[in-house]
CSV table of C-alpha atoms and ligand atoms in Angstrom, one decimal:
chain,number,residue,atom,x,y,z
T,164,MET,CA,-63.9,90.4,186.0
T,165,LYS,CA,-66.4,87.6,187.0
T,166,VAL,CA,-69.6,87.6,185.1
T,167,LEU,CA,-72.8,85.7,185.7
T,168,LEU,CA,-75.2,85.1,182.7
T,169,VAL,CA,-78.7,84.1,183.6
T,170,GLY,CA,-80.6,81.9,181.1
T,171,SER,CA,-80.4,78.6,179.1
T,172,GLY,CA,-81.1,79.3,175.5
T,173,ALA,CA,-79.3,80.1,172.3
T,174,ARG,CA,-79.5,83.8,173.1
T,175,GLU,CA,-77.5,83.1,176.2
T,176,HIS,CA,-75.1,80.9,174.3
T,177,ALA,CA,-74.5,83.7,171.8
T,178,LEU,CA,-74.0,86.2,174.7
T,179,ALA,CA,-71.6,83.8,176.5
T,180,TRP,CA,-69.7,83.4,173.3
T,181,LYS,CA,-69.3,87.2,172.9
T,182,ILE,CA,-68.5,87.9,176.5
T,183,ALA,CA,-66.0,85.1,176.6
T,184,ARG,CA,-63.9,86.9,173.9
T,185,SER,CA,-63.5,90.0,176.2
T,186,PRO,CA,-59.9,90.6,177.5
T,187,ASP,CA,-61.6,91.9,180.7
T,188,LEU,CA,-63.2,88.5,181.5
T,189,LYS,CA,-61.7,86.4,184.2
T,190,LYS,CA,-64.5,83.9,184.7
T,191,LEU,CA,-67.9,83.4,183.2
T,192,PHE,CA,-70.7,81.5,184.9
T,193,CYS,CA,-74.1,80.6,183.3
T,194,TRP,CA,-77.1,79.9,185.4
T,195,PRO,CA,-78.2,77.3,184.4
T,196,GLY,CA,-76.6,77.5,180.9
T,197,ASN,CA,-76.7,74.6,178.4
T,198,PRO,CA,-74.2,72.1,176.8
T,199,GLY,CA,-73.1,74.9,174.4
T,200,THR,CA,-72.2,77.3,177.2
T,201,ALA,CA,-70.5,74.5,179.1
T,202,GLY,CA,-67.6,74.7,176.7
T,203,ILE,CA,-66.9,78.4,177.5
T,204,ALA,CA,-68.3,78.9,181.0
T,205,GLU,CA,-69.1,77.2,184.2
T,206,ASN,CA,-72.7,76.2,184.3
T,207,ILE,CA,-74.4,76.5,187.7
T,208,LYS,CA,-77.4,74.2,188.2
T,209,GLY,CA,-80.6,75.8,189.5
T,210,ASP,CA,-83.6,77.6,188.4
T,211,TYR,CA,-84.7,81.2,189.2
T,212,GLY,CA,-87.4,80.1,191.6
T,213,ASP,CA,-86.0,82.0,194.5
T,214,PRO,CA,-84.8,85.5,193.5
T,215,ASP,CA,-82.8,85.9,196.7
T,216,LYS,CA,-80.9,82.6,196.3
T,217,LEU,CA,-79.3,83.8,193.0
T,218,ALA,CA,-78.3,87.2,194.4
T,219,TYR,CA,-76.9,85.5,197.5
T,220,TRP,CA,-74.8,83.2,195.4
T,221,ALA,CA,-73.6,86.0,193.2
T,222,ARG,CA,-72.4,88.0,196.3
T,223,GLU,CA,-70.7,85.0,197.8
T,224,GLU,CA,-68.9,84.2,194.5
T,225,GLY,CA,-67.8,87.9,194.0
T,226,ILE,CA,-69.6,88.3,190.8
T,227,ASP,CA,-68.8,91.8,189.2
T,228,LEU,CA,-71.6,91.8,186.6
T,229,THR,CA,-74.8,89.8,186.2
T,230,VAL,CA,-76.5,89.8,182.8
T,231,PHE,CA,-80.2,88.6,182.6
T,232,GLY,CA,-81.1,86.8,179.4
T,233,PRO,CA,-84.8,86.1,179.6
T,234,GLU,CA,-87.6,88.4,180.6
T,235,ALA,CA,-89.2,86.3,183.4
T,236,PRO,CA,-86.6,87.0,186.1
T,237,LEU,CA,-86.7,90.7,185.2
T,238,VAL,CA,-90.5,90.9,185.4
T,239,GLU,CA,-90.3,89.1,188.7
T,240,GLY,CA,-87.9,91.7,190.0
T,241,LEU,CA,-84.6,89.9,190.2
T,242,ALA,CA,-82.7,92.9,189.1
T,243,ASP,CA,-84.1,94.8,192.1
T,244,SER,CA,-83.0,92.0,194.3
T,245,PHE,CA,-79.4,92.4,193.0
T,246,ALA,CA,-79.5,96.2,193.3
T,247,ARG,CA,-80.6,96.0,196.9
T,248,ARG,CA,-77.5,94.0,197.7
T,249,GLY,CA,-75.3,96.4,195.8
T,250,LEU,CA,-74.6,94.0,193.0
T,251,LYS,CA,-74.2,95.3,189.4
T,252,ALA,CA,-76.7,93.7,187.1
T,253,LEU,CA,-77.8,94.4,183.6
T,254,GLY,CA,-81.6,94.4,183.2
T,255,PRO,CA,-84.3,96.8,184.3
T,256,GLY,CA,-86.0,96.5,187.7
T,257,ARG,CA,-89.6,95.3,188.0
T,258,GLU,CA,-91.1,98.7,187.1
T,259,GLY,CA,-89.1,99.1,183.9
T,260,ALA,CA,-89.7,95.4,183.0
T,261,ARG,CA,-93.4,96.2,182.8
T,262,LEU,CA,-92.7,97.4,179.3
T,263,GLU,CA,-92.7,93.7,178.4
T,264,GLY,CA,-94.7,92.3,181.4
T,265,SER,CA,-97.8,94.3,180.7
T,266,LYS,CA,-98.8,95.1,177.1
T,267,SER,CA,-101.5,97.6,178.2
T,268,TRP,CA,-98.9,99.5,180.3
T,269,ALA,CA,-96.5,99.5,177.3
T,270,LYS,CA,-99.2,100.9,175.1
T,271,LYS,CA,-100.0,103.6,177.6
T,272,VAL,CA,-96.4,104.6,177.9
T,273,MET,CA,-96.0,104.6,174.1
T,274,VAL,CA,-99.0,106.9,173.6
T,275,GLU,CA,-98.0,109.2,176.5
T,276,ALA,CA,-94.4,109.4,175.3
T,277,GLY,CA,-95.4,110.0,171.7
T,278,VAL,CA,-93.9,106.8,170.2
T,279,PRO,CA,-95.7,105.7,167.0
T,280,THR,CA,-97.7,102.5,167.6
T,281,ALA,CA,-100.9,100.8,166.4
T,282,GLN,CA,-104.2,102.3,167.8
T,283,TYR,CA,-105.6,100.3,170.6
T,284,ARG,CA,-108.1,99.8,173.4
T,285,VAL,CA,-107.9,97.7,176.5
T,286,VAL,CA,-110.8,95.6,177.6
T,287,GLU,CA,-111.4,93.5,180.7
T,288,THR,CA,-114.7,91.8,179.9
T,289,PHE,CA,-116.0,89.7,177.0
T,290,ASN,CA,-118.9,92.1,176.5
T,291,GLU,CA,-116.5,95.1,176.1
T,292,ALA,CA,-114.5,93.0,173.6
T,293,GLU,CA,-117.5,92.0,171.6
T,294,GLU,CA,-118.7,95.6,171.4
T,295,LEU,CA,-115.3,96.8,170.2
T,296,LEU,CA,-114.9,94.0,167.7
T,297,ALA,CA,-118.3,94.9,166.2
T,298,GLU,CA,-117.1,98.4,165.5
T,299,GLN,CA,-114.1,97.2,163.6
T,300,SER,CA,-113.2,95.3,160.4
T,301,GLY,CA,-110.7,92.5,160.3
T,302,PRO,CA,-108.0,91.2,160.6
T,303,TYR,CA,-108.3,91.6,164.4
T,304,VAL,CA,-105.2,91.8,166.6
T,305,LEU,CA,-105.7,90.5,170.2
T,306,LYS,CA,-102.9,90.6,172.8
T,307,ALA,CA,-103.0,89.1,176.2
T,308,ASP,CA,-101.8,91.7,178.6
T,309,GLY,CA,-99.2,89.7,180.6
T,310,LEU,CA,-96.4,87.3,179.7
T,311,ALA,CA,-97.7,84.3,177.8
T,312,ALA,CA,-94.5,82.5,176.6
T,313,GLY,CA,-94.6,84.3,173.3
T,314,LYS,CA,-98.1,82.9,172.5
T,315,GLY,CA,-100.2,85.8,173.7
T,316,VAL,CA,-100.6,87.6,170.3
T,317,LEU,CA,-103.4,86.4,168.1
T,318,ILE,CA,-104.1,87.7,164.6
T,319,CYS,CA,-107.7,86.7,163.7
T,320,PRO,CA,-108.9,86.8,160.1
T,321,ASP,CA,-112.6,87.3,160.9
T,322,ARG,CA,-114.8,88.6,163.7
T,323,GLU,CA,-116.2,85.2,164.7
T,324,THR,CA,-112.7,83.8,165.3
T,325,ALA,CA,-111.8,87.0,167.2
T,326,ARG,CA,-114.9,86.7,169.4
T,327,LYS,CA,-114.0,83.1,170.2
T,328,GLU,CA,-110.4,83.9,171.0
T,329,ALA,CA,-111.5,86.9,173.2
T,330,ARG,CA,-113.9,84.7,175.1
T,331,SER,CA,-111.3,82.0,175.7
T,332,ILE,CA,-108.8,84.6,177.0
T,333,LEU,CA,-111.2,86.7,179.1
T,334,GLU,CA,-113.7,84.1,180.3
T,335,GLU,CA,-112.0,80.7,180.0
T,336,GLY,CA,-108.6,81.7,181.4
T,337,ARG,CA,-106.6,80.5,178.4
T,338,PHE,CA,-103.6,82.5,179.5
T,339,GLY,CA,-104.4,82.5,183.2
T,340,SER,CA,-103.8,85.8,184.9
T,341,ALA,CA,-101.8,87.1,181.9
T,342,GLY,CA,-105.2,87.3,180.1
T,343,ARG,CA,-107.1,89.3,182.7
T,344,LYS,CA,-106.8,92.3,180.3
T,345,LEU,CA,-106.8,92.2,176.6
T,346,VAL,CA,-105.4,94.7,174.2
T,347,ILE,CA,-107.2,94.9,170.9
T,348,GLU,CA,-105.3,96.9,168.3
T,349,GLU,CA,-105.2,98.1,164.8
T,350,PHE,CA,-103.9,95.6,162.2
T,351,LEU,CA,-100.7,96.9,160.6
T,352,GLN,CA,-99.0,95.9,157.4
T,353,GLY,CA,-95.4,96.1,156.4
T,354,LYS,CA,-92.0,94.5,156.9
T,355,GLU,CA,-90.9,93.8,160.4
T,356,ALA,CA,-87.6,94.6,162.0
T,357,SER,CA,-86.0,94.4,165.5
T,358,LEU,CA,-84.1,97.3,166.8
T,359,LEU,CA,-82.3,96.8,170.1
T,360,ALA,CA,-80.6,99.5,172.3
T,361,LEU,CA,-78.5,99.3,175.4
T,362,CYS,CA,-79.9,101.9,177.8
T,363,ALA,CA,-78.7,103.5,180.9
T,364,GLY,CA,-78.6,107.0,182.5
T,365,GLY,CA,-81.4,108.1,180.2
T,366,ASP,CA,-79.3,107.5,177.2
T,367,TYR,CA,-79.0,104.6,174.7
T,368,LEU,CA,-76.6,102.9,172.2
T,369,LEU,CA,-78.1,101.2,169.2
T,370,PHE,CA,-77.3,97.6,168.1
T,371,ALA,CA,-77.3,96.8,164.4
T,372,PRO,CA,-80.9,96.2,163.1
T,373,SER,CA,-82.0,92.6,162.5
T,374,ARG,CA,-85.0,90.7,161.4
T,375,ASP,CA,-86.3,87.4,162.8
T,376,HIS,CA,-88.6,85.0,161.0
T,377,LYS,CA,-91.4,84.0,163.3
T,378,ARG,CA,-93.6,81.8,161.0
T,379,LEU,CA,-92.8,78.1,161.1
T,380,ARG,CA,-92.9,77.2,157.4
T,381,THR,CA,-91.0,78.1,154.3
T,382,GLY,CA,-93.0,80.8,152.4
T,383,ASP,CA,-93.6,82.7,155.7
T,384,GLU,CA,-96.5,80.5,156.5
T,385,GLY,CA,-97.8,78.4,159.4
T,386,PRO,CA,-98.0,79.3,163.1
T,387,ASN,CA,-95.8,81.8,164.8
T,388,THR,CA,-92.9,80.3,166.6
T,389,GLY,CA,-90.3,81.7,169.0
T,390,GLY,CA,-88.2,82.4,165.8
T,391,MET,CA,-87.0,80.2,163.0
T,392,GLY,CA,-83.9,82.3,162.3
T,393,ALA,CA,-82.7,85.8,161.9
T,394,TYR,CA,-80.4,88.0,160.0
T,395,SER,CA,-78.6,91.3,160.3
T,396,PRO,CA,-78.3,94.0,158.9
T,397,VAL,CA,-81.8,94.8,157.5
T,398,PRO,CA,-81.7,96.2,153.9
T,399,GLU,CA,-84.6,98.5,154.5
T,400,ILE,CA,-82.9,100.3,157.4
T,401,SER,CA,-80.1,102.6,156.3
T,402,PRO,CA,-77.6,103.9,158.9
T,403,ASP,CA,-79.4,107.3,158.8
T,404,GLU,CA,-82.8,105.7,159.2
T,405,GLN,CA,-81.4,103.7,162.1
T,406,GLU,CA,-80.4,106.9,163.9
T,407,ASN,CA,-83.7,108.4,163.2
T,408,LEU,CA,-85.5,105.3,164.6
T,409,GLY,CA,-83.5,105.5,167.7
T,410,GLU,CA,-84.7,109.1,168.3
T,411,VAL,CA,-88.3,108.2,167.4
T,412,VAL,CA,-88.5,105.0,169.4
T,413,PHE,CA,-86.1,105.0,172.3
T,414,ARG,CA,-85.4,108.6,173.2
T,415,PRO,CA,-89.1,109.4,174.2
T,416,ILE,CA,-89.4,106.2,176.2
T,417,LEU,CA,-86.3,106.9,178.2
T,418,ASP,CA,-87.3,110.5,178.8
T,419,TYR,CA,-90.7,109.2,180.0
T,420,LEU,CA,-89.2,106.6,182.3
T,421,GLU,CA,-86.8,109.2,183.7
T,422,ASN,CA,-89.7,111.5,184.5
T,423,LYS,CA,-91.4,108.7,186.3
T,424,GLY,CA,-88.3,108.1,188.3
T,425,ILE,CA,-87.6,104.7,186.6
T,426,ASP,CA,-83.8,104.2,186.2
T,427,TYR,CA,-83.8,101.8,183.2
T,428,ARG,CA,-80.5,100.0,182.9
T,429,GLY,CA,-80.6,97.2,180.3
T,430,ILE,CA,-81.6,96.2,176.8
T,431,LEU,CA,-84.7,97.7,175.3
T,432,TYR,CA,-85.9,95.8,172.2
T,433,ALA,CA,-88.4,97.4,169.8
T,434,GLY,CA,-90.3,95.1,167.5
T,435,LEU,CA,-91.1,97.4,164.6
T,436,MET,CA,-93.5,97.3,161.7
T,437,LEU,CA,-92.2,99.4,158.8
T,438,THR,CA,-95.5,100.6,157.4
T,439,ALA,CA,-96.3,102.8,154.4
T,440,ARG,CA,-97.1,105.5,157.0
T,441,GLY,CA,-93.8,105.2,158.8
T,442,PRO,CA,-92.5,102.9,161.5
T,443,ARG,CA,-94.8,101.6,164.3
T,444,VAL,CA,-93.7,99.8,167.5
T,445,LEU,CA,-95.5,96.5,167.8
T,446,GLU,CA,-93.9,95.6,171.1
T,447,PHE,CA,-91.2,96.3,173.6
T,448,ASN,CA,-89.1,93.6,175.1
T,449,VAL,CA,-86.7,94.3,178.0
T,450,ARG,CA,-84.0,91.9,177.0
T,451,PHE,CA,-82.0,90.7,174.0
T,452,GLY,CA,-84.1,89.0,171.3
T,453,ASP,CA,-83.8,85.3,170.4
T,454,PRO,CA,-82.9,84.5,167.6
T,455,GLU,CA,-81.8,88.1,166.8
T,456,THR,CA,-78.9,88.0,169.2
T,457,GLN,CA,-77.4,85.1,167.3
T,458,ALA,CA,-77.3,87.2,164.1
T,459,ILE,CA,-76.3,90.5,165.7
T,460,LEU,CA,-73.4,89.6,168.0
T,461,PRO,CA,-71.2,87.8,165.4
T,462,ARG,CA,-71.2,91.1,163.5
T,463,LEU,CA,-70.1,93.1,166.6
T,464,GLU,CA,-66.4,94.1,166.3
T,465,SER,CA,-66.3,96.0,169.6
T,466,ASP,CA,-65.8,94.3,173.0
T,467,LEU,CA,-69.3,94.1,174.4
T,468,LEU,CA,-68.4,93.5,178.1
T,469,PRO,CA,-67.2,97.1,178.9
T,470,HIS,CA,-70.5,98.4,177.5
T,471,LEU,CA,-72.6,96.1,179.6
T,472,VAL,CA,-70.6,96.9,182.7
T,473,ALA,CA,-71.0,100.7,182.1
T,474,ALA,CA,-74.7,100.3,181.5
T,475,ALA,CA,-75.2,98.2,184.6
T,476,GLY,CA,-73.5,101.0,186.5
T,477,GLY,CA,-75.9,103.6,185.1
T,478,GLU,CA,-73.9,105.1,182.2
T,479,ILE,CA,-73.5,104.6,178.4
T,480,LEU,CA,-69.9,104.6,177.1
T,481,PRO,CA,-69.2,107.5,174.8
T,482,HIS,CA,-67.7,105.3,172.0
T,483,PRO,CA,-70.3,103.7,169.7
T,484,LEU,CA,-70.3,100.0,168.9
T,485,GLU,CA,-68.4,99.0,165.8
T,486,TRP,CA,-69.8,96.6,163.3
T,487,LYS,CA,-68.3,94.3,160.7
T,488,LYS,CA,-69.5,95.1,157.2
T,489,GLU,CA,-70.4,91.4,156.7
T,490,ALA,CA,-74.0,90.1,157.0
T,491,CYS,CA,-74.9,87.4,159.4
T,492,LEU,CA,-77.7,84.8,159.1
T,493,CYS,CA,-78.8,82.3,161.6
T,494,VAL,CA,-80.9,79.2,160.7
T,495,ASN,CA,-82.7,77.5,163.6
T,496,LEU,CA,-82.9,73.7,163.4
T,497,VAL,CA,-86.0,72.8,165.2
T,498,SER,CA,-87.6,69.6,166.4
T,499,GLY,CA,-90.3,68.2,164.2
T,500,GLY,CA,-93.7,69.1,165.6
T,501,TYR,CA,-92.5,72.4,167.2
T,502,PRO,CA,-94.1,74.8,168.2
T,503,GLY,CA,-96.6,72.1,169.2
T,504,SER,CA,-95.4,68.9,170.9
T,505,TYR,CA,-92.2,67.2,169.7
T,506,GLN,CA,-89.9,64.3,170.7
T,507,LYS,CA,-86.9,65.0,172.9
T,508,GLY,CA,-83.8,62.9,173.4
T,509,GLN,CA,-82.9,62.5,169.7
T,510,PRO,CA,-79.1,62.1,169.2
T,511,ILE,CA,-77.4,64.9,167.3
T,512,SER,CA,-74.6,64.3,164.9
T,513,GLY,CA,-72.6,66.0,162.3
T,514,LEU,CA,-71.3,69.0,164.3
T,515,GLU,CA,-67.8,67.8,163.8
T,516,GLU,CA,-68.2,68.2,160.0
T,517,LEU,CA,-69.0,72.0,160.2
T,518,ASN,CA,-66.5,74.6,159.0
T,519,PRO,CA,-64.4,76.0,161.8
T,520,ASP,CA,-65.8,79.5,161.3
T,521,THR,CA,-69.5,78.4,161.6
T,522,LEU,CA,-71.1,79.3,164.9
T,523,VAL,CA,-73.4,76.8,166.5
T,524,PHE,CA,-75.6,78.2,169.3
T,525,HIS,CA,-77.4,75.7,171.5
T,526,GLY,CA,-81.0,76.4,172.3
T,527,GLY,CA,-82.6,73.0,173.1
T,528,THR,CA,-79.9,70.4,173.7
T,529,SER,CA,-78.8,68.3,176.6
T,530,ILE,CA,-76.2,65.5,177.3
T,531,GLN,CA,-77.5,62.0,177.9
T,532,ASP,CA,-74.9,59.2,178.5
T,533,SER,CA,-72.2,61.5,177.0
T,534,GLN,CA,-74.3,62.0,173.8
T,535,LEU,CA,-75.6,65.4,172.7
T,536,VAL,CA,-79.4,65.0,172.3
T,537,THR,CA,-82.3,67.3,171.6
T,538,SER,CA,-84.2,68.6,174.6
T,539,GLY,CA,-86.2,71.5,173.2
T,540,GLY,CA,-88.0,72.9,170.2
T,541,ARG,CA,-85.4,75.3,168.9
T,542,VAL,CA,-82.4,72.9,169.1
T,543,LEU,CA,-79.5,74.7,167.4
T,544,GLY,CA,-78.9,78.0,165.7
T,545,ILE,CA,-76.4,77.6,162.7
T,546,THR,CA,-74.9,81.0,162.1
T,547,THR,CA,-72.5,82.2,159.5
T,548,LEU,CA,-71.1,85.5,158.3
T,549,GLY,CA,-70.8,86.4,154.6
T,550,SER,CA,-69.8,89.3,152.5
T,551,ASP,CA,-73.5,90.0,151.9
T,552,LEU,CA,-76.8,88.5,152.9
T,553,ASN,CA,-76.8,86.0,150.0
T,554,GLU,CA,-73.4,84.7,150.8
T,555,ALA,CA,-74.3,84.4,154.5
T,556,ARG,CA,-77.4,82.5,153.6
T,557,GLU,CA,-75.8,80.1,151.2
T,558,LYS,CA,-73.1,79.3,153.8
T,559,ALA,CA,-75.6,78.8,156.6
T,560,TYR,CA,-77.7,76.4,154.5
T,561,GLN,CA,-74.7,74.4,153.4
T,562,GLU,CA,-73.8,74.0,157.1
T,563,ALA,CA,-77.4,73.4,158.3
T,564,LYS,CA,-77.5,70.3,156.0
T,565,LYS,CA,-74.6,68.7,157.8
T,566,VAL,CA,-76.2,68.5,161.2
T,567,ARG,CA,-78.5,65.5,161.8
T,568,PHE,CA,-81.1,64.5,164.3
T,569,LYS,CA,-84.4,62.7,163.9
T,570,GLY,CA,-87.2,65.1,163.0
T,571,LYS,CA,-84.9,68.0,162.2
T,572,TYR,CA,-86.8,70.8,160.4
T,573,TYR,CA,-85.7,74.2,159.2
T,574,ARG,CA,-87.0,76.9,156.9
T,575,THR,CA,-85.2,77.1,153.6
T,576,ASP,CA,-86.1,80.7,152.7
T,577,LEU,CA,-84.6,82.7,155.5
T,578,GLY,CA,-83.2,86.1,154.5
T,579,ARG,CA,-85.6,86.3,151.5
T,580,PHE,CA,-88.3,88.1,153.5
H,167,LIG,P1,-95.3,89.8,169.5
H,167,LIG,O1,-95.5,88.5,170.2
H,167,LIG,O2,-95.7,91.0,170.1
H,167,LIG,O3,-93.9,89.8,168.9
H,167,LIG,O4,-96.2,89.7,168.1
H,167,LIG,C1,-96.1,88.6,167.3
H,167,LIG,C2,-96.3,89.0,165.9
H,167,LIG,O5,-97.6,89.4,165.7
H,167,LIG,C3,-95.4,90.1,165.4
H,167,LIG,O6,-94.2,89.8,165.1
H,167,LIG,C4,-96.3,90.5,164.2
H,167,LIG,O7,-96.0,89.7,163.1
H,167,LIG,C5,-97.7,90.3,164.7
H,167,LIG,N1,-98.3,91.5,165.1
H,167,LIG,C6,-98.3,92.1,166.4
H,167,LIG,N2,-99.0,93.2,166.4
H,167,LIG,C7,-99.5,93.4,165.2
H,167,LIG,C8,-100.3,94.4,164.6
H,167,LIG,N3,-100.8,95.4,165.3
H,167,LIG,N4,-100.6,94.3,163.3
H,167,LIG,C9,-100.2,93.2,162.6
H,167,LIG,N5,-99.4,92.3,163.1
H,167,LIG,C10,-99.1,92.3,164.4
H,168,LIG,N1,-87.4,87.3,168.5
H,168,LIG,C1,-88.5,87.6,169.3
H,168,LIG,C2,-88.2,87.8,170.7
H,168,LIG,O1,-87.1,87.6,171.2
H,168,LIG,O2,-89.1,88.1,171.5
């Protein structure tokens, strides 16, 4: 089987690593991939600027399955473009991808489908926002409606900050057209968890739960990032609770989509807040999480590829996914300054000193004059399995120390929250 994986981050490297272990795989291509995927797949240069170009290439190459890593091509409708050409692709069409592409639509779906989520209102003018904020007490949660590269959620401690932020989004175009509408919602407290499901034919298959660490600094402080690391499983979610969450979170959404004639084939990712009053969905994503995927897939015993193929064809395989008992933890090594500006092109060394069973997923690297250098904020994910979370963490941190590049930064408390 020939597989095309779209994307260039550590999530795609982890997916490539898992797919490459499948006996069904004949050849794996990554578009565009990264230096990590280059070792296991053929990287194809290009961007996703032209949706038809990629589908045309896939048909010419005889690709049997395309897997979309990031959300942007899905929100732009690339999966529809593949479907129109009779190509099998994993990822929802444009309509289904609105669950991530429009937060106001996702909230409406959740409420209508009966999925527990924070109370909310949608506003389109600053006046409306101001009136609404005046009725509430802080902290205030503001969410730009559209895709904002993971920066569209603002938690404001006081009303004045919330007013300023609302103004910058609705009147000053801070997030461009993604901020034409603003969701203002109830502030929730609790522990967070990510639950992912493979969905097709109105049914779903759960992945093991995981937790990512979004805050930059040790102590769970500092600005939100794209994720400083992740681990799986999550101690607060027992196997029974996991089944229950699946029925509470995914079943109603899939029923709702089916009623609307939306054939959702792909990953549905629920960001959850486990509150004292029960779980609440903070957000849906329509693709694998990053860094969660790096902590989930090393625990997966089953061959993933047949499941992805079946789902892309509109069905869920009857046999569930099997998981290793071991825990997995991923520490992201990031460039100093991230998530703000940072230097690129710093030489990376020490990878040859790592234990053979340590997994290194490339997120922001490139090759310059035959040397591996940094080229992004989240440079490498150092991932290890252990008999429990403590052991996985200790191993990951021993390994994380061995890798060197100028400005390297990582949190030292992952897995403790
Ligand atoms: P998102 O970009 O939707 O993943 O949100 C980023 C982060 O904002 C989440 O991981 C939560 O930590 C926080 N967040 C989102 N919605 C809420 C909420 N209603 N109450 C409290 N925190 C929230
Ligand atoms: N880990 C958060 C995300 O993938 O959106």
